[in-house]
Amino acid sequence: MYRYDEFDHQLVNERVAQFRGQVARRLSGELTEDEFKPLRLMNGVYLQLHAYMLRVAIPYGTLSSKQLRMLAHIGRKYDRGYGHFTTRQNLQYNWPALKDMPDVLHDLATVEMHAIQTSGNCIRNVTSDQYAGAAKDEIEDPRIVSEIIRQWSTFHPEFSFLPRKFKIAVSGTPDDRAAIRVHDIGIQIVRDGKGEIGYEIYVGGGLGRTPMIGKKIADFVPKEDLLAYLEAIMRVYNMYGRRDNIYKARIKILVHEIGAEEMKRQVDAEFAEIRKTGALHLPAEEVARIQAYFAPPAYETLPDESTELNKAVVADRDFANWVKSNVAAHKVPGYAIVNISLKPIGGTPGDCSSEQMDAVADIAEKYSFDELRVTHEQNLTLADVRKKDLPAVHAALKAAGLATANINLITDQIACPGLDYCALANARSIPLAQQISERFADLDRQHDIGELKINTSGCINACGHHHVGHIGILGVDKKGVEYYQVTLGGAADEKTAIGDIVGPAFTEEQIVDAIETIVTTYLGLRQPGERFIDTYRRIGIDPFKESLYATH
Amino acid sequence: MAQHSRKGAQIQALTANRLADGIVVYLTADNRWSESLQDADVIEGKEAGEALLARAQPAIDGNIVVEPYLFEVVREDGNIRAASVRETIRQAGPTVRLDLGKQAELPGVHR
């Protein structure tokens, strides 16, 4: 993985020292709250319902064991023994004190971590595929481009005061696990007819109160032109993005209003202009330098079949179920990708205790080249595990309470912190996810239902990605009472879709039954081999409306 | 957003977050800041609300608390309760972690 050079170290250490001074001046009263608020936000510090919240950047979701151990340590020392992995592949602490924040950032800096680009109207932390480097059909490791964009965008003066926040996601495989079409810019790594690697560019995707699917404005941007092309997009946005209305300030509104064709025309014109005046070319040697950080680990030459694995699958039903749902194919024979579910039955999606972080760090160190990933679906991934080690990995995860076998099943839900923690929320999200998880806890039933993604957000800002859940749940406030609106048919993959609202919202007491009615309706109407989303796409919303509201 | 202060709300208290650690606090009758809603000064009517906000100002200027606002409460069996779900959660802690927040720290806070 990427290692800091002297410039990175200096940059982050200077930022910590600067923020230490700012916090001291705020506490002494030299800075007012109005002066201080934008400064704390630039360092990932929010004020939430119960306390401050610190959002730590995990660039493209990649962590070393050492870094995860530091996150565990910070959870213990400055917080309440846990952290929350988010849909932006970051980690949030819910309870840190402002006076401790400079020490927290100092501790993070010792393991090359920080909270830069986790808030404010800048280019945010770049997100990517958790299977990077390990996926079978990968064209190129998306972390290379992600790291280049990180270095280019960090503190970029031209892009530090954009009309609104800006999110970029990168996928290196045709299967999109990074939800690139619901980002401000989505980058799909592709290969052209000559075998050259380049980038397909989507722009103007996003969730929130106005969900939009990104429009493709370039089929193939050559490698060396990527930053210049992104710069062209950012300039068009910086020029025409609406600064007068926060709800219309994202690039998705601009693209929607002028249309994809016009957006493409403007970006191409700006790109041509940039080229005339000396475009920023990506030097091949710099790309090679960064690429070297993501060189494949020292894989052993192994047979693809593992007798240890095969025996364990036969002998242990729990293990077999876990392999079935949580283990994915790896590009190297004899290896597998392990997904660690942070969705125990009845638990809080994405929460992880400091003890569990330490356990995962130890497992990653021993079995997966000392490295792991955070997924945007709020789980963790060990990308490079020998198949013969899977029984030992499973046992170690089980001991840490992390062997829930439910990846992509109905209990593997995304949920934002909601009204239990968040100052913006209208309704709670986590208790709903917990109740749904408990209702569908039976594993045989989960497997019978098959792949089904339920995403819950506690407000219209959609941190819980409800628009792109196969079943989406949005919490709303009606005169101080929580209600839940349901959407169906959303998807965040290569066939991205925004869900359709099924009808009037449900009360907290009704919502879990409503979800069960939706699932039962699907089970009654599905054809062999269909997942929920396939059935929905075939039959549409009407049968679900009917079963949900017919008796009301 | 779940409402803090409804139109026509009659009984209100004043809350803020402590600057140094962000913890939720309530303004008391003797102008202290308590972590317990049960200690809060409870007022009725618009003018009394404005007076309560004015009494918070020295603590804003003195960098003790931030983001003060009025919210609706009800009196019930001699206890003060927040009227909205949001303020109930702020007062007690996350409903999904009963071991955390004021519900774990202050006996009887959630009566």
XYZ file of C-alpha atoms in Angstrom:
663
model
C 0.000 0.000 0.000
C 0.964 3.628 -0.308
C 3.668 4.878 2.065
C 4.143 8.511 2.906
C 7.100 10.340 1.463
C 8.731 13.287 3.254
C 6.219 15.719 1.752
C 3.221 13.749 2.975
C 4.718 13.549 6.476
C 5.445 17.245 6.566
C 2.008 18.154 5.223
C 0.124 16.114 7.803
C 2.340 17.091 10.745
C 2.036 20.771 9.879
C -1.735 20.377 9.700
C -1.821 18.789 13.178
C 0.277 21.623 14.615
C -1.923 24.204 12.932
C -5.110 22.636 14.290
C -3.586 22.349 17.767
C -3.137 26.112 17.714
C -6.651 26.672 16.400
C -8.229 24.510 19.108
C -6.210 26.292 21.812
C -7.328 29.669 20.478
C -10.954 28.530 20.357
C -10.877 27.236 23.941
C -9.259 30.463 25.132
C -11.806 32.524 23.228
C -9.413 34.120 20.740
C -11.469 32.493 17.991
C -15.254 32.714 17.998
C -17.439 29.710 17.163
C -18.249 31.236 13.780
C -14.557 31.613 13.013
C -13.672 28.183 14.335
C -16.440 26.038 12.819
C -15.073 25.980 9.237
C -11.603 25.236 10.634
C -12.775 22.265 12.679
C -14.800 20.961 9.738
C -11.674 21.080 7.556
C -10.203 18.683 10.117
C -13.128 16.278 10.119
C -14.590 17.517 13.429
C -18.393 17.816 13.550
C -20.714 18.589 16.462
C -23.391 15.902 16.685
C -26.273 15.179 19.042
C -24.350 13.961 22.077
C -20.820 15.161 21.485
C -18.252 15.971 18.816
C -17.695 13.477 16.033
C -14.363 12.913 14.305
C -14.322 11.447 10.818
C -11.017 9.821 9.945
C -10.056 9.437 6.285
C -9.255 5.950 5.061
C -8.082 6.662 1.509
C -9.892 4.290 -0.891
C -10.686 2.147 2.142
C -7.221 0.601 2.479
C -5.683 0.122 5.935
C -2.609 -1.601 7.329
C -2.857 -3.682 10.490
C -0.785 -1.042 12.261
C -3.253 1.661 11.246
C -6.234 -0.394 12.403
C -4.514 -0.959 15.751
C -4.113 2.798 16.086
C -7.817 3.279 15.325
C -8.534 0.749 18.092
C -6.214 2.585 20.460
C -7.871 5.936 19.767
C -11.281 4.353 20.349
C -10.131 3.186 23.752
C -8.154 6.239 24.820
C -10.255 9.134 23.522
C -13.639 7.616 22.758
C -15.871 4.920 24.217
C -14.206 1.789 22.935
C -15.586 1.627 19.423
C -15.765 3.259 16.018
C -18.253 3.320 13.161
C -17.264 2.433 9.584
C -19.183 4.547 7.098
C -20.529 4.340 3.558
C -17.589 6.541 2.520
C -15.121 3.837 3.643
C -14.134 6.112 6.548
C -14.271 5.671 10.318
C -16.189 7.913 12.692
C -15.722 8.314 16.424
C -18.888 9.417 18.185
C -17.651 10.813 21.481
C -14.243 12.536 21.326
C -13.732 15.795 23.232
C -12.605 18.877 21.320
C -9.776 19.455 23.773
C -8.360 15.988 22.914
C -8.698 16.365 19.156
C -5.129 17.616 18.480
C -3.739 14.596 20.359
C -5.995 12.265 18.385
C -4.792 13.770 15.108
C -1.196 13.544 16.335
C -1.646 9.845 17.109
C -3.235 9.289 13.691
C -0.314 11.047 11.993
C 2.127 8.561 13.546
C 0.544 5.889 11.326
C 0.156 8.096 8.243
C -3.496 8.895 8.856
C -5.504 12.104 9.153
C -8.949 13.633 8.806
C -8.197 15.789 5.769
C -10.844 15.841 3.005
C -13.502 14.297 5.236
C -15.581 17.476 5.367
C -15.994 20.825 3.668
C -16.568 21.849 0.062
C -13.484 20.169 -1.327
C -12.748 16.978 -3.233
C -13.421 14.395 -0.550
C -11.604 11.191 0.203
C -11.622 9.066 -2.983
C -13.468 5.769 -2.668
C -12.879 2.548 -4.528
C -13.394 -1.193 -4.849
C -12.629 -3.230 -1.729
C -11.483 -6.079 -3.993
C -8.790 -3.859 -5.580
C -5.766 -5.868 -6.657
C -7.511 -9.178 -5.978
C -10.571 -9.224 -8.250
C -10.501 -11.730 -11.076
C -11.601 -9.479 -13.901
C -9.700 -6.356 -12.859
C -8.256 -4.254 -15.658
C -6.011 -2.277 -13.358
C -5.764 -1.776 -9.594
C -8.047 1.231 -8.981
C -5.991 2.328 -5.960
C -3.251 3.636 -8.259
C -5.565 6.195 -9.831
C -7.234 6.827 -6.461
C -3.886 7.643 -4.855
C -2.894 9.908 -7.752
C -6.188 11.787 -7.379
C -5.645 11.997 -3.627
C -2.223 13.571 -4.046
C -3.467 15.938 -6.731
C -6.585 17.031 -4.853
C -5.235 17.376 -1.297
C -5.244 21.087 -0.412
C -5.517 21.937 -4.141
C -6.128 25.690 -3.880
C -8.403 25.822 -6.898
C -10.645 23.097 -5.479
C -10.728 24.024 -1.783
C -13.803 26.253 -1.994
C -16.048 24.487 -4.463
C -19.788 25.247 -4.619
C -20.300 22.070 -2.565
C -18.550 18.857 -1.518
C -17.267 16.641 -4.310
C -16.945 12.880 -4.329
C -14.976 10.718 -6.754
C -15.098 6.924 -6.948
C -13.017 4.534 -9.039
C -13.751 0.997 -10.252
C -11.225 -1.253 -11.971
C -13.632 -4.043 -12.867
C -16.812 -4.212 -14.964
C -18.619 -5.307 -11.782
C -19.023 -2.062 -9.888
C -18.561 -2.461 -6.149
C -17.757 1.224 -5.617
C -21.121 2.700 -6.672
C -19.343 4.983 -9.153
C -22.550 6.091 -10.894
C -23.835 7.813 -7.761
C -20.720 9.941 -7.286
C -19.984 13.439 -8.567
C -17.392 11.795 -10.791
C -17.287 8.065 -11.404
C -14.189 6.628 -13.049
C -14.416 3.257 -14.747
C -11.052 1.843 -15.765
C -11.327 0.377 -19.272
C -9.115 -1.051 -22.007
C -9.453 0.087 -25.610
C -9.164 -1.973 -28.796
C -5.373 -1.544 -28.758
C -5.057 -2.879 -25.238
C -4.342 0.556 -23.781
C -5.728 1.373 -20.362
C -7.805 4.520 -20.009
C -10.857 5.881 -18.216
C -14.564 6.059 -18.871
C -15.919 9.114 -17.050
C -19.344 9.516 -15.458
C -20.339 12.857 -14.042
C -23.242 14.245 -12.052
C -24.299 11.213 -10.060
C -25.335 11.566 -6.446
C -27.891 10.702 -3.789
C -29.249 13.148 -1.211
C -32.485 15.026 -1.710
C -32.165 14.963 -5.506
C -30.845 11.540 -6.510
C -29.240 11.347 -9.950
C -27.392 8.688 -11.893
C -24.101 9.859 -13.368
C -23.998 10.492 -17.112
C -21.141 9.188 -19.212
C -19.299 12.095 -20.820
C -16.131 10.338 -21.950
C -15.604 6.830 -23.303
C -11.846 6.814 -23.077
C -9.614 9.381 -21.419
C -5.983 8.329 -21.933
C -3.970 7.720 -18.791
C -1.669 10.700 -19.082
C -4.632 13.058 -19.560
C -6.679 11.962 -16.554
C -5.812 14.815 -14.205
C -6.157 17.425 -16.946
C -9.570 16.019 -17.826
C -10.674 15.989 -14.190
C -9.378 19.536 -13.896
C -11.568 20.502 -16.855
C -14.645 19.037 -15.132
C -13.780 20.811 -11.877
C -13.350 24.123 -13.698
C -16.706 23.871 -15.439
C -18.283 23.033 -12.071
C -16.422 25.780 -10.245
C -17.581 28.272 -12.857
C -21.221 27.240 -13.231
C -22.082 25.280 -10.071
C -24.747 27.138 -8.077
C -23.367 28.864 -5.017
C -26.631 30.681 -4.305
C -28.581 27.643 -3.144
C -27.042 24.838 -1.097
C -29.678 22.397 -2.352
C -28.762 23.066 -5.952
C -25.007 23.369 -5.548
C -23.878 19.832 -6.351
C -22.572 19.104 -9.844
C -25.496 16.698 -10.405
C -27.852 19.702 -10.541
C -25.627 21.464 -13.076
C -25.441 18.361 -15.269
C -29.175 17.820 -14.937
C -29.977 21.421 -15.839
C -27.679 21.809 -18.846
C -27.826 18.149 -19.932
C -25.063 15.597 -20.399
C -24.353 16.680 -23.981
C -23.793 20.298 -23.018
C -21.735 19.252 -20.004
C -19.565 17.126 -22.272
C -19.209 20.002 -24.714
C -18.129 22.404 -21.994
C -15.721 19.959 -20.409
C -14.214 19.145 -23.814
C -13.835 22.874 -24.549
C -12.169 23.468 -21.196
C -9.983 20.413 -21.715
C -8.889 21.758 -25.130
C -8.120 25.097 -23.504
C -6.065 23.449 -20.770
C -4.137 21.532 -23.401
C -3.339 24.717 -25.302
C -1.865 26.388 -22.270
C 0.120 23.375 -21.142
C -1.905 20.545 -19.754
C -0.998 18.730 -16.597
C 0.329 15.450 -17.954
C 0.755 12.520 -15.676
C 4.416 11.594 -16.044
C 4.826 7.862 -16.681
C 7.612 7.608 -14.101
C 5.410 9.147 -11.393
C 2.607 6.728 -12.241
C 5.149 3.906 -12.069
C 6.376 5.126 -8.682
C 2.861 5.092 -7.245
C 2.026 1.843 -9.009
C 4.974 0.214 -7.230
C 3.266 0.836 -3.892
C 0.384 -1.330 -5.042
C 2.516 -4.113 -6.481
C 0.939 -7.505 -5.834
C 2.034 -9.062 -2.529
C 4.349 -12.070 -2.541
C 1.749 -14.691 -3.461
C 2.799 -18.308 -3.131
C 2.358 -20.702 -6.000
C -0.486 -22.869 -4.802
C -2.939 -25.331 -6.284
C -6.323 -23.671 -6.652
C -8.034 -26.471 -4.743
C -7.349 -26.723 -1.032
C -7.969 -30.017 0.716
C -7.962 -28.258 4.107
C -10.755 -26.002 2.879
C -12.752 -28.821 1.303
C -12.553 -30.921 4.468
C -13.612 -28.038 6.697
C -16.581 -27.211 4.464
C -17.846 -30.768 4.818
C -17.165 -30.957 8.558
C -18.494 -27.607 9.775
C -21.849 -26.235 8.651
C -21.217 -22.769 10.130
C -17.967 -22.573 8.260
C -19.581 -23.796 5.045
C -22.262 -21.115 5.301
C -19.643 -18.467 5.933
C -17.603 -19.586 2.908
C -20.761 -19.556 0.805
C -21.653 -15.944 1.570
C -18.500 -14.194 2.809
C -15.728 -15.615 0.620
C -15.216 -14.403 -2.955
C -13.068 -15.598 -5.847
C -9.486 -14.324 -6.098
C -7.419 -13.817 -9.226
C -4.540 -15.935 -7.892
C -4.951 -19.734 -7.628
C -5.154 -20.961 -4.052
C -6.231 -17.571 -2.676
C -9.583 -16.130 -1.685
C -11.106 -12.784 -0.725
C -12.648 -12.785 2.753
C -15.427 -10.365 3.660
C -15.867 -9.652 7.353
C -19.450 -8.742 8.125
C -19.953 -5.854 10.545
C -23.667 -6.730 10.593
C -24.166 -9.186 13.443
C -27.836 -10.126 13.944
C -29.383 -7.302 15.937
C -26.163 -5.253 15.867
C -25.343 -1.775 14.595
C -24.225 -1.818 10.936
C -20.602 -0.661 10.698
C -19.846 -0.523 14.411
C -16.640 -2.206 15.507
C -15.195 -2.321 19.025
C -11.551 -1.568 19.707
C -11.065 -5.230 20.699
C -12.536 -6.339 17.373
C -10.295 -3.910 15.484
C -7.278 -5.377 17.250
C -8.445 -8.884 16.405
C -8.923 -8.026 12.717
C -5.502 -6.347 12.667
C -3.918 -9.529 14.021
C -5.791 -11.699 11.506
C -4.833 -9.399 8.617
C -1.206 -9.413 9.736
C -1.077 -13.170 9.969
C -3.214 -14.186 6.993
C -3.602 -11.325 4.513
C -0.271 -9.577 4.013
C -0.807 -7.144 6.876
C -3.523 -5.186 5.099
C -7.322 -4.867 4.900
C -10.068 -2.779 3.308
C -13.199 -1.004 4.433
C -16.203 -1.379 2.123
C -18.803 1.257 1.315
C -21.365 -1.280 2.516
C -19.840 -0.919 6.003
C -17.986 -4.212 6.127
C -14.288 -5.122 6.103
C -12.380 -7.169 3.541
C -9.224 -9.264 3.756
C -8.228 -9.289 0.118
C -5.505 -11.940 -0.018
C -6.104 -15.027 2.125
C -4.769 -18.505 1.270
C -7.695 -20.900 0.839
C -6.037 -23.349 3.197
C -6.047 -20.661 5.919
C -9.780 -20.021 5.653
C -10.720 -22.357 8.543
C -8.201 -20.630 10.832
C -9.364 -17.176 9.713
C -12.980 -18.152 10.343
C -12.135 -19.473 13.821
C -10.259 -16.296 14.718
C -13.107 -14.109 13.447
C -15.620 -16.230 15.342
C -13.670 -15.730 18.556
C -13.931 -11.974 18.002
C -17.662 -12.109 17.243
C -17.005 -11.267 13.593
C -17.987 -14.442 11.748
C -21.546 -13.455 10.791
C -22.241 -15.254 7.512
C -24.500 -12.817 5.707
C -22.651 -10.825 3.045
C -25.149 -9.640 0.388
C -28.022 -11.296 2.260
C -31.006 -9.463 3.707
C -29.366 -8.874 7.113
C -26.275 -7.268 5.497
C -27.848 -3.827 5.574
C -26.453 -0.330 5.198
C -27.706 2.122 7.817
C -26.572 5.643 8.586
C -26.119 6.673 12.261
C -29.561 8.299 12.152
C -31.231 10.118 14.992
C -29.370 8.060 17.585
C -26.240 10.120 16.850
C -26.671 12.563 13.988
C -27.702 16.195 14.323
C -29.169 16.235 10.800
C -31.332 13.133 11.159
C -35.124 13.149 11.272
C -35.564 9.578 12.379
C -33.615 6.644 13.731
C -32.010 4.192 11.295
C -30.067 1.738 13.427
C -33.014 0.331 15.433
C -34.814 -0.407 12.171
C -31.823 -2.258 10.753
C -31.626 -4.178 14.028
C -35.281 -5.160 14.001
C -35.146 -6.229 10.357
C -31.989 -8.201 11.096
C -33.693 -9.998 13.972
C -36.840 -10.689 11.951
C -34.804 -12.365 9.195
C -32.132 -13.917 11.418
C -32.762 -17.485 10.269
C -29.913 -18.278 7.902
C -31.784 -20.832 5.792
C -34.471 -18.246 5.196
C -31.824 -15.644 4.308
C -30.307 -17.980 1.734
C -33.742 -18.777 0.358
C -34.408 -15.043 -0.078
C -31.001 -14.628 -1.704
C -29.201 -11.378 -2.501
C -31.212 -8.465 -1.142
C -29.836 -5.107 -0.094
C -31.815 -3.024 2.370
C -30.422 0.482 2.882
C -31.750 2.869 5.518
C -31.191 6.613 5.911
C -32.465 8.750 8.772
C -32.873 11.816 6.576
C -32.995 13.005 2.997
C -29.215 13.481 2.874
C -29.068 9.735 2.190
C -25.844 8.720 3.949
C -27.502 5.304 4.212
C -27.806 5.152 0.372
C -31.521 4.373 0.600
C -32.190 5.428 -3.004
C -29.951 2.628 -4.285
C -31.027 -0.120 -1.912
C -33.026 -2.917 -3.522
C -35.317 -1.944 -0.687
C -34.669 1.582 0.540
C -35.981 3.044 3.779
C -36.026 6.768 4.454
C -36.854 8.091 7.898
C -39.011 11.204 7.975
C -40.350 13.347 10.788
C -44.057 14.064 10.971
C -44.764 16.410 13.842
C -42.068 14.917 16.048
C -42.944 11.291 15.223
C -40.751 9.006 13.119
C -42.194 7.605 9.876
C -40.507 5.477 7.238
C -40.892 5.786 3.480
C -40.038 2.752 1.352
C -38.488 2.644 -2.120
C -38.057 -0.433 -4.278
C -35.785 -1.366 -7.157
C -32.735 0.741 -6.410
C -29.263 -0.564 -7.220
C -25.733 0.803 -6.820
C -23.837 -1.532 -9.130
C -23.146 -1.423 -12.877
C -26.922 -1.370 -13.385
C -27.446 1.569 -11.060
C -31.053 2.577 -10.490
C -32.880 4.942 -8.168
C -35.649 3.188 -6.256
C -39.334 3.983 -6.758
C -41.432 5.176 -3.818
C -43.935 2.433 -3.089
C -46.571 4.544 -1.337
C -47.397 6.294 1.938
C -44.864 6.023 4.765
C -45.100 3.476 7.568
C -44.876 3.988 11.309
C -42.065 2.495 13.347
C -44.468 -0.251 14.453
C -45.482 -1.069 10.861
C -42.183 -0.900 9.001
C -40.707 -4.322 9.759
C -43.968 -6.028 8.846
C -44.032 -3.991 5.643
C -40.544 -5.216 4.746
C -41.667 -8.776 5.406
C -44.700 -8.268 3.161
C -42.406 -7.051 0.378
C -40.151 -10.067 0.797
C -43.087 -12.486 0.884
C -44.541 -10.914 -2.254
C -41.227 -11.351 -4.039
C -40.905 -14.976 -2.908
C -44.375 -15.711 -4.228
C -43.727 -14.181 -7.637
C -40.090 -14.901 -8.379
C -39.039 -17.237 -11.149
C -36.262 -19.779 -10.682
C -32.852 -18.145 -10.326
C -34.200 -14.648 -9.795
C -32.890 -12.340 -7.090
C -35.227 -9.763 -5.573
C -33.955 -7.064 -7.934
C -34.484 -9.309 -10.987
C -38.062 -10.050 -9.977
C -38.702 -6.368 -9.314
C -37.332 -5.384 -12.708
C -39.568 -7.969 -14.359
C -42.843 -7.319 -12.528
C -42.551 -3.689 -11.429
C -43.941 -1.990 -8.370
C -47.668 -2.768 -8.636
C -47.760 -6.216 -7.006
C -45.854 -4.774 -4.040
C -48.167 -1.783 -3.751
C -51.093 -4.124 -3.791
C -49.853 -6.416 -1.074
C -48.691 -3.491 1.102
C -51.724 -1.251 0.858
C -54.646 -3.403 -0.342
C -55.887 -4.110 3.157
C -55.362 -0.566 4.448
C -35.320 17.852 11.239
C -37.226 16.712 14.270
C -38.553 19.868 15.726
C -36.818 21.587 18.595
C -39.357 24.197 19.282
C -42.885 24.080 17.985
C -45.016 27.045 17.307
C -47.110 27.698 20.328
C -44.922 25.553 22.556
C -45.660 26.645 26.075
C -43.167 24.884 28.286
C -39.551 25.054 27.249
C -36.015 24.511 28.504
C -32.696 25.649 27.071
C -29.985 23.293 25.897
C -26.510 23.683 24.406
C -23.319 21.704 23.933
C -20.297 22.300 26.142
C -17.485 23.746 24.033
C -14.580 21.693 25.387
C -16.146 18.247 25.047
C -19.443 18.727 23.193
C -21.518 17.193 25.995
C -25.220 18.158 26.132
C -26.035 20.595 28.948
C -29.094 22.476 30.223
C -29.345 25.946 31.727
C -30.486 25.864 35.348
C -32.504 28.389 37.344
C -29.330 29.690 38.968
C -27.517 30.043 35.614
C -25.354 26.962 35.902
C -25.063 24.336 33.153
C -26.173 20.879 34.219
C -25.822 17.607 32.336
C -29.238 16.552 33.625
C -32.487 17.794 32.148
C -34.019 17.344 35.596
C -31.964 20.363 36.747
C -33.118 22.567 33.859
C -34.969 25.803 34.326
C -38.382 25.346 32.742
C -40.224 28.394 31.489
C -43.546 29.207 29.906
C -44.320 31.644 27.137
C -42.452 33.494 24.419
C -41.092 36.328 26.525
C -39.749 33.981 29.175
C -38.114 32.000 26.341
C -36.344 35.079 25.077
C -35.226 35.891 28.605
C -33.838 32.363 28.976
C -31.898 32.713 25.713
C -30.515 36.023 26.957
C -29.334 34.340 30.142
C -27.324 31.877 28.037
C -25.405 34.656 26.325
C -22.659 35.102 28.961
C -21.754 31.410 28.606
C -21.581 31.805 24.817
C -19.395 34.882 25.154
C -17.344 33.120 27.823
C -16.694 30.101 25.558
C -18.389 27.669 27.920
C -21.139 26.417 25.583
C -22.095 26.535 21.896
C -25.280 26.235 19.843
C -27.918 27.110 22.458
C -31.616 26.729 21.666
C -34.996 26.332 23.309
C -36.922 23.096 23.065
C -40.270 21.847 24.235
C -40.582 19.849 27.424
C -43.434 18.377 29.410
C -43.783 17.875 33.139
C -44.734 14.348 34.032
C -44.945 12.852 37.535
C -42.691 15.568 38.866
C -40.059 14.941 36.173
C -39.108 16.976 33.142
C -39.321 15.143 29.820
C -38.306 16.257 26.344
C -41.308 16.346 24.011
C -39.580 15.204 20.787
C -37.768 11.959 20.017
C -34.702 13.985 19.071
C -34.437 15.787 22.386
C -35.229 12.629 24.304
C -32.262 10.952 22.595
C -30.036 13.988 23.216
C -31.007 13.956 26.843
C -30.515 10.235 27.401
C -28.091 8.872 24.790
C -28.383 6.570 21.768
C -31.386 4.220 22.003
C -29.157 1.496 20.582
C -26.415 1.817 23.215
C -28.077 2.001 26.581
C -24.638 1.640 28.176
C -23.561 5.013 26.734
C -24.581 8.609 27.126
C -26.325 10.183 30.055
C -28.585 7.164 30.591
C -25.435 5.310 31.653
C -23.916 8.178 33.593
C -26.682 9.962 35.451
C -29.082 7.842 37.474
C -32.688 8.699 36.773
C -31.925 11.032 33.882
C -34.429 9.273 31.687
C -37.246 8.969 34.215
